[in-house]
mmCIF file of C-alpha atoms in Angstrom:
data_model
loop_
_atom_site.group_PDB
_atom_site.id
_atom_site.type_symbol
_atom_site.label_atom_id
_atom_site.label_comp_id
_atom_site.label_asym_id
_atom_site.label_seq_id
_atom_site.Cartn_x
_atom_site.Cartn_y
_atom_site.Cartn_z
ATOM 1 C CA MET A 1 -0.043 -0.162 -0.046
ATOM 2 C CA THR A 2 1.476 3.204 -0.980
ATOM 3 C CA GLU A 3 1.648 6.138 1.401
ATOM 4 C CA THR A 4 -1.031 8.150 -0.639
ATOM 5 C CA THR A 5 -3.476 5.100 -0.253
ATOM 6 C CA ALA A 6 -2.595 4.417 3.429
ATOM 7 C CA TYR A 7 -3.316 8.460 3.953
ATOM 8 C CA GLU A 8 -6.841 8.536 2.093
ATOM 9 C CA THR A 9 -7.575 5.190 4.091
ATOM 10 C CA ASP A 10 -7.163 6.809 7.441
ATOM 11 C CA THR A 11 -8.533 10.150 6.141
ATOM 12 C CA ARG A 12 -11.943 7.963 5.519
ATOM 13 C CA THR A 13 -11.751 6.065 8.319
ATOM 14 C CA ASP A 14 -11.578 9.481 10.483
ATOM 15 C CA GLN A 15 -14.395 10.696 8.490
ATOM 16 C CA LEU A 16 -16.503 7.446 8.964
ATOM 17 C CA SER A 17 -15.896 7.654 12.711
ATOM 18 C CA THR A 18 -16.737 11.331 13.059
ATOM 19 C CA GLY A 19 -19.961 10.732 11.107
ATOM 20 C CA ALA A 20 -20.547 7.684 13.528
ATOM 21 C CA ARG A 21 -19.994 9.768 16.741
ATOM 22 C CA ILE A 22 -22.552 12.391 15.133
ATOM 23 C CA ALA A 23 -25.079 9.714 14.690
ATOM 24 C CA ARG A 24 -24.709 8.391 18.194
ATOM 25 C CA GLY A 25 -24.599 11.655 19.915
ATOM 26 C CA LEU A 26 -27.607 13.048 17.807
ATOM 27 C CA GLY A 27 -29.677 9.859 18.573
ATOM 28 C CA ALA A 28 -28.966 9.892 22.320
ATOM 29 C CA PHE A 29 -29.859 13.851 22.295
ATOM 30 C CA ALA A 30 -33.066 13.133 20.815
ATOM 31 C CA LEU A 31 -33.735 10.044 22.890
ATOM 32 C CA GLY A 32 -33.129 11.957 26.313
ATOM 33 C CA GLY A 33 -35.047 15.091 24.817
ATOM 34 C CA ALA A 34 -38.268 12.914 23.760
ATOM 35 C CA LEU A 35 -38.314 11.337 27.305
ATOM 36 C CA LEU A 36 -38.084 14.600 29.117
ATOM 37 C CA ALA A 37 -40.737 16.180 26.857
ATOM 38 C CA ILE A 38 -43.124 13.415 27.551
ATOM 39 C CA ALA A 39 -42.085 13.507 31.143
ATOM 40 C CA ILE A 40 -43.135 17.214 31.191
ATOM 41 C CA ALA A 41 -46.356 16.633 29.419
ATOM 42 C CA PHE A 42 -47.335 13.736 31.461
ATOM 43 C CA VAL A 43 -46.681 15.521 34.817
ATOM 44 C CA GLY A 44 -48.248 18.647 34.042
ATOM 45 C CA LEU A 45 -51.490 17.075 32.674
ATOM 46 C CA THR A 46 -51.612 14.817 35.747
ATOM 47 C CA LEU A 47 -50.938 17.493 38.328
ATOM 48 C CA ALA A 48 -53.762 19.808 36.740
ATOM 49 C CA ARG A 49 -56.277 16.382 36.431
ATOM 50 C CA TYR A 50 -55.671 16.079 40.594
ATOM 51 C CA ASP A 51 -56.023 20.113 40.671
ATOM 52 C CA LEU A 52 -52.678 20.317 42.604
ATOM 53 C CA ILE A 53 -52.063 23.000 39.595
ATOM 54 C CA ASP A 54 -55.034 24.872 37.738
ATOM 55 C CA LYS A 55 -56.235 23.197 34.480
ATOM 56 C CA LEU A 56 -55.293 25.563 32.023
ATOM 57 C CA SER A 57 -51.792 25.377 33.312
ATOM 58 C CA GLY A 58 -51.496 21.941 32.994
ATOM 59 C CA PHE A 59 -52.940 22.279 29.711
ATOM 60 C CA ARG A 60 -50.515 24.879 28.348
ATOM 61 C CA THR A 61 -47.503 22.671 29.808
ATOM 62 C CA PHE A 62 -48.756 19.810 27.610
ATOM 63 C CA MET A 63 -48.906 21.982 24.667
ATOM 64 C CA THR A 64 -45.939 23.973 25.153
ATOM 65 C CA MET A 65 -44.132 20.343 24.342
ATOM 66 C CA MET A 66 -45.277 20.246 20.702
ATOM 67 C CA TRP A 67 -42.576 22.349 19.168
ATOM 68 C CA PRO A 68 -39.855 20.712 21.127
ATOM 69 C CA ALA A 69 -41.012 17.075 20.171
ATOM 70 C CA GLY A 70 -41.323 18.243 16.601
ATOM 71 C CA VAL A 71 -37.835 19.505 16.530
ATOM 72 C CA LEU A 72 -36.757 16.174 18.204
ATOM 73 C CA ALA A 73 -38.240 14.020 15.743
ATOM 74 C CA ILE A 74 -36.788 16.042 12.930
ATOM 75 C CA ALA A 75 -33.254 15.539 14.890
ATOM 76 C CA ALA A 76 -34.079 11.634 15.464
ATOM 77 C CA LEU A 77 -34.674 11.081 11.790
ATOM 78 C CA LEU A 78 -31.333 12.665 10.880
ATOM 79 C CA ALA A 79 -29.608 10.298 13.490
ATOM 80 C CA LEU A 80 -31.433 7.383 12.093
ATOM 81 C CA VAL A 81 -30.438 8.206 8.387
ATOM 82 C CA ILE A 82 -26.610 9.055 9.182
ATOM 83 C CA GLY A 83 -26.610 5.800 11.149
ATOM 84 C CA PHE A 84 -27.474 3.997 8.290
ATOM 85 C CA VAL A 85 -25.431 5.788 5.767
ATOM 86 C CA VAL A 86 -22.049 5.927 7.687
ATOM 87 C CA LYS A 87 -20.515 2.710 8.404
ATOM 88 C CA GLY A 88 -19.771 2.121 12.395
ATOM 89 C CA GLY A 89 -22.891 3.993 13.035
ATOM 90 C CA GLY A 90 -24.374 1.902 16.013
ATOM 91 C CA LYS A 91 -27.009 2.225 18.474
ATOM 92 C CA ARG A 92 -29.331 3.254 15.709
ATOM 93 C CA TRP A 93 -32.147 2.055 18.129
ATOM 94 C CA GLN A 94 -31.847 5.038 20.112
ATOM 95 C CA ALA A 95 -32.586 7.373 17.384
ATOM 96 C CA GLY A 96 -35.485 4.859 16.146
ATOM 97 C CA LEU A 97 -37.021 5.065 19.726
ATOM 98 C CA ALA A 98 -36.521 8.760 19.940
ATOM 99 C CA LEU A 99 -38.402 9.084 16.470
ATOM 100 C CA VAL A 100 -41.467 6.873 17.634
ATOM 101 C CA LEU A 101 -41.447 8.770 20.993
ATOM 102 C CA SER A 102 -41.234 12.555 19.860
ATOM 103 C CA ALA A 103 -43.327 11.657 16.669
ATOM 104 C CA GLY A 104 -45.870 9.908 18.956
ATOM 105 C CA LEU A 105 -46.321 12.758 21.249
ATOM 106 C CA VAL A 106 -46.888 15.477 18.441
ATOM 107 C CA LEU A 107 -49.078 12.846 16.661
ATOM 108 C CA VAL A 108 -51.437 12.699 20.077
ATOM 109 C CA MET A 109 -51.344 16.637 20.528
ATOM 110 C CA TYR A 110 -52.215 17.205 16.753
ATOM 111 C CA THR A 111 -54.988 14.513 16.941
ATOM 112 C CA GLN A 112 -56.451 15.329 20.324
ATOM 113 C CA VAL A 113 -56.204 19.096 20.423
ATOM 114 C CA VAL A 114 -55.187 20.617 17.147
ATOM 115 C CA MET A 115 -57.654 18.867 14.814
ATOM 116 C CA PRO A 116 -60.505 19.249 17.028
ATOM 117 C CA ALA A 117 -59.898 22.714 17.970
ATOM 118 C CA SER A 118 -59.833 23.386 13.835
ATOM 119 C CA LYS A 119 -63.314 22.030 13.630
ATOM 120 C CA ALA A 120 -64.806 23.354 16.928
ATOM 121 C CA PRO A 121 -66.092 27.142 17.205
ATOM 122 C CA PRO A 122 -64.289 29.135 19.726
ATOM 123 C CA ILE A 123 -66.997 29.097 22.429
ATOM 124 C CA HIS A 124 -67.817 26.727 25.365
ATOM 125 C CA ASP A 125 -71.276 27.260 26.080
ATOM 126 C CA VAL A 126 -73.862 24.988 24.085
ATOM 127 C CA THR A 127 -77.441 24.598 24.539
ATOM 128 C CA THR A 128 -80.545 23.191 22.603
ATOM 129 C CA ASP A 129 -82.517 26.490 23.158
ATOM 130 C CA LEU A 130 -80.892 29.810 22.259
ATOM 131 C CA ASN A 131 -83.849 31.624 22.826
ATOM 132 C CA ASN A 132 -84.470 30.440 26.102
ATOM 133 C CA MET A 133 -81.443 28.712 27.921
ATOM 134 C CA PRO A 134 -81.943 26.871 30.736
ATOM 135 C CA GLN A 135 -80.491 28.461 33.728
ATOM 136 C CA PHE A 136 -78.266 27.443 36.732
ATOM 137 C CA VAL A 137 -79.825 27.640 40.021
ATOM 138 C CA ALA A 138 -78.378 24.685 42.036
ATOM 139 C CA LEU A 139 -74.803 24.988 41.036
ATOM 140 C CA GLU A 140 -72.916 27.758 41.878
ATOM 141 C CA VAL A 141 -71.553 28.258 38.325
ATOM 142 C CA PRO A 142 -69.210 31.227 37.662
ATOM 143 C CA GLN A 143 -70.931 34.023 35.373
ATOM 144 C CA VAL A 144 -70.572 32.565 31.682
ATOM 145 C CA SER A 145 -68.497 34.541 29.462
ATOM 146 C CA THR A 146 -68.500 34.624 25.439
ATOM 147 C CA GLY A 147 -64.477 35.243 25.534
ATOM 148 C CA PRO A 148 -63.458 37.798 23.354
ATOM 149 C CA PHE A 149 -66.596 37.649 21.367
ATOM 150 C CA SER A 150 -69.834 39.678 21.648
ATOM 151 C CA THR A 151 -73.332 37.839 22.420
ATOM 152 C CA GLU A 152 -74.386 38.074 18.656
ATOM 153 C CA GLU A 153 -70.980 36.545 17.487
ATOM 154 C CA TRP A 154 -71.302 33.715 20.045
ATOM 155 C CA ARG A 155 -74.775 33.163 18.692
ATOM 156 C CA ALA A 156 -73.578 33.064 15.029
ATOM 157 C CA PHE A 157 -70.878 30.504 16.172
ATOM 158 C CA HIS A 158 -73.312 28.293 17.857
ATOM 159 C CA THR A 159 -75.785 28.357 15.019
ATOM 160 C CA GLY A 160 -73.228 27.646 12.390
ATOM 161 C CA ALA A 161 -71.556 24.835 14.203
ATOM 162 C CA TYR A 162 -74.334 23.330 16.026
ATOM 163 C CA SER A 163 -77.444 23.723 14.313
ATOM 164 C CA ASP A 164 -78.119 19.854 15.079
ATOM 165 C CA VAL A 165 -78.146 20.461 18.832
ATOM 166 C CA GLN A 166 -81.856 20.670 19.398
ATOM 167 C CA PRO A 167 -84.387 19.519 21.935
ATOM 168 C CA ILE A 168 -85.921 16.116 21.834
ATOM 169 C CA LEU A 169 -89.401 15.021 22.766
ATOM 170 C CA ILE A 170 -89.901 11.846 24.592
ATOM 171 C CA ASN A 171 -93.289 10.315 25.374
ATOM 172 C CA ARG A 172 -93.076 9.885 28.911
ATOM 173 C CA SER A 173 -94.011 12.145 31.650
ATOM 174 C CA PRO A 174 -91.469 14.839 32.781
ATOM 175 C CA SER A 175 -90.896 13.240 36.178
ATOM 176 C CA GLU A 176 -90.150 9.854 34.600
ATOM 177 C CA VAL A 177 -87.784 11.788 32.074
ATOM 178 C CA LEU A 178 -85.762 13.529 34.695
ATOM 179 C CA ALA A 179 -85.604 10.219 37.008
ATOM 180 C CA ALA A 180 -84.033 8.487 33.736
ATOM 181 C CA ALA A 181 -81.469 11.570 33.300
ATOM 182 C CA ARG A 182 -80.427 11.243 36.919
ATOM 183 C CA VAL A 183 -79.656 7.385 36.378
ATOM 184 C CA LEU A 184 -77.490 8.626 32.952
ATOM 185 C CA MET A 185 -75.907 11.360 34.602
ATOM 186 C CA GLU A 186 -74.751 8.851 37.643
ATOM 187 C CA GLN A 187 -73.610 6.052 35.170
ATOM 188 C CA ARG A 188 -71.487 8.661 33.526
ATOM 189 C CA GLY A 189 -69.789 9.637 36.645
ATOM 190 C CA TRP A 190 -71.185 12.912 36.866
ATOM 191 C CA GLU A 191 -71.568 14.823 40.175
ATOM 192 C CA VAL A 192 -75.131 15.350 40.432
ATOM 193 C CA SER A 193 -76.126 18.340 42.512
ATOM 194 C CA PRO A 194 -77.481 17.563 46.100
ATOM 195 C CA THR A 195 -79.986 20.106 46.174
ATOM 196 C CA GLN A 196 -82.392 20.652 43.032
ATOM 197 C CA PRO A 197 -84.388 23.726 43.870
ATOM 198 C CA LEU A 198 -86.511 23.517 40.533
ATOM 199 C CA LYS A 199 -88.751 20.717 39.966
ATOM 200 C CA GLU A 200 -88.616 20.727 36.081
ATOM 201 C CA GLN A 201 -84.623 20.526 35.941
ATOM 202 C CA LEU A 202 -81.955 18.684 37.049
ATOM 203 C CA GLU A 203 -78.184 19.817 37.196
ATOM 204 C CA ALA A 204 -74.870 18.293 37.575
ATOM 205 C CA THR A 205 -70.980 18.683 36.669
ATOM 206 C CA ALA A 206 -69.220 16.736 34.061
ATOM 207 C CA PHE A 207 -65.940 16.150 33.423
ATOM 208 C CA ALA A 208 -63.847 16.175 30.176
ATOM 209 C CA GLY A 209 -60.757 14.472 29.090
ATOM 210 C CA TYR A 210 -57.959 13.225 30.914
ATOM 211 C CA LEU A 211 -57.485 16.553 32.457
ATOM 212 C CA ARG A 212 -61.000 16.290 33.853
ATOM 213 C CA PHE A 213 -62.080 19.652 33.158
ATOM 214 C CA ARG A 214 -65.153 20.651 34.860
ATOM 215 C CA ASP A 215 -68.347 21.192 32.874
ATOM 216 C CA ASP A 216 -71.628 22.411 34.167
ATOM 217 C CA VAL A 217 -74.722 20.728 32.814
ATOM 218 C CA VAL A 218 -78.579 21.379 33.185
ATOM 219 C CA VAL A 219 -81.299 19.001 31.961
ATOM 220 C CA ARG A 220 -85.065 20.810 31.689
ATOM 221 C CA VAL A 221 -88.057 19.265 31.159
ATOM 222 C CA THR A 222 -91.281 20.871 29.554
ATOM 223 C CA PRO A 223 -94.805 19.113 29.410
ATOM 224 C CA VAL A 224 -96.288 19.200 26.022
ATOM 225 C CA MET A 225 -99.839 18.985 25.251
ATOM 226 C CA ASP A 226 -99.881 15.690 23.748
ATOM 227 C CA GLY A 227 -98.711 14.294 27.030
ATOM 228 C CA SER A 228 -94.925 13.904 26.143
ATOM 229 C CA THR A 229 -91.949 15.934 27.226
ATOM 230 C CA ARG A 230 -89.797 18.475 25.640
ATOM 231 C CA VAL A 231 -86.050 17.824 26.970
ATOM 232 C CA ASP A 232 -83.680 20.868 26.863
ATOM 233 C CA MET A 233 -80.092 20.852 27.696
ATOM 234 C CA ARG A 234 -76.889 23.146 28.325
ATOM 235 C CA SER A 235 -73.541 22.452 28.823
ATOM 236 C CA VAL A 236 -71.118 25.018 29.793
ATOM 237 C CA SER A 237 -67.231 24.670 30.410
ATOM 238 C CA ARG A 238 -65.973 26.600 33.378
ATOM 239 C CA VAL A 239 -62.672 27.719 32.004
ATOM 240 C CA GLY A 240 -61.336 28.379 28.397
ATOM 241 C CA VAL A 241 -62.703 29.896 25.329
ATOM 242 C CA SER A 242 -62.981 26.760 22.773
ATOM 243 C CA ASP A 243 -63.902 23.307 24.386
ATOM 244 C CA LEU A 244 -63.014 21.266 21.525
ATOM 245 C CA GLY A 245 -66.325 20.424 20.770
ATOM 246 C CA TYR A 246 -66.892 18.656 23.981
ATOM 247 C CA ASN A 247 -69.903 20.234 25.023
ATOM 248 C CA ALA A 248 -71.762 19.756 22.059
ATOM 249 C CA GLN A 249 -70.940 15.834 21.692
ATOM 250 C CA ARG A 250 -71.687 15.629 25.184
ATOM 251 C CA ILE A 251 -75.415 16.926 24.833
ATOM 252 C CA ARG A 252 -75.494 14.776 21.748
ATOM 253 C CA ASP A 253 -74.835 11.367 23.184
ATOM 254 C CA PHE A 254 -76.942 12.299 26.683
ATOM 255 C CA LEU A 255 -79.958 13.071 24.815
ATOM 256 C CA LYS A 256 -79.813 10.185 22.200
ATOM 257 C CA ASP A 257 -79.348 7.923 25.399
ATOM 258 C CA LEU A 258 -81.857 9.429 27.043
ATOM 259 C CA SER A 259 -84.581 9.021 24.501
ATOM 260 C CA ALA A 260 -83.632 5.539 24.472
ATOM 261 C CA ALA A 261 -83.693 4.971 28.030
#
């Protein structure tokens, strides 16, 4: 082997070693970062779930990890590619696991928060009767806010997105309907108010998502001339602007089950 050939071989070996070190270092960094991001997101959610911190703080902590997780996913992918290209780029499993974890965290955030938020209007108060909304009297509900929007804008959002959220008619007496509603509420784990001042309605607190956001619910019954009962419902989130569609879906599901009860 000539001196020139030996020099080229040594140079190539040094370059490969440098590439391998980069791949390993980047993979380890991405894996450590992904584990840290998941830990921060999970701890924030869990502390808020059990009211050790307020709900919005826990939610913000969770969502703050979205961009770091995206960057870590790119770093992990780069480390994985370098590891396959460069000879001696071992420990590719670190980069692969980092890619799965970081991309998985981004996917969870996107499917559970970003997508629902893009489809739901920026409101958190939903009802079957916009003209005569059921009012809370048993629960100490904070004054319901329309957020940064006027009442007219809120109504427009509601009408445009939730035109299908309508009252239902049930061929039973009001008392029977309320009894069935209470059973459904308890089955869902809602906290039914121990006092119910108005005999024509039932109030409870429901919970949304892993964070267990508190949403207040009222079911109102009205007798109809033919002997059936009209059922109206309202579901309101205590915090936030958009509810990601939880309140409307809660009303749809509850009234469907109540009708079949």
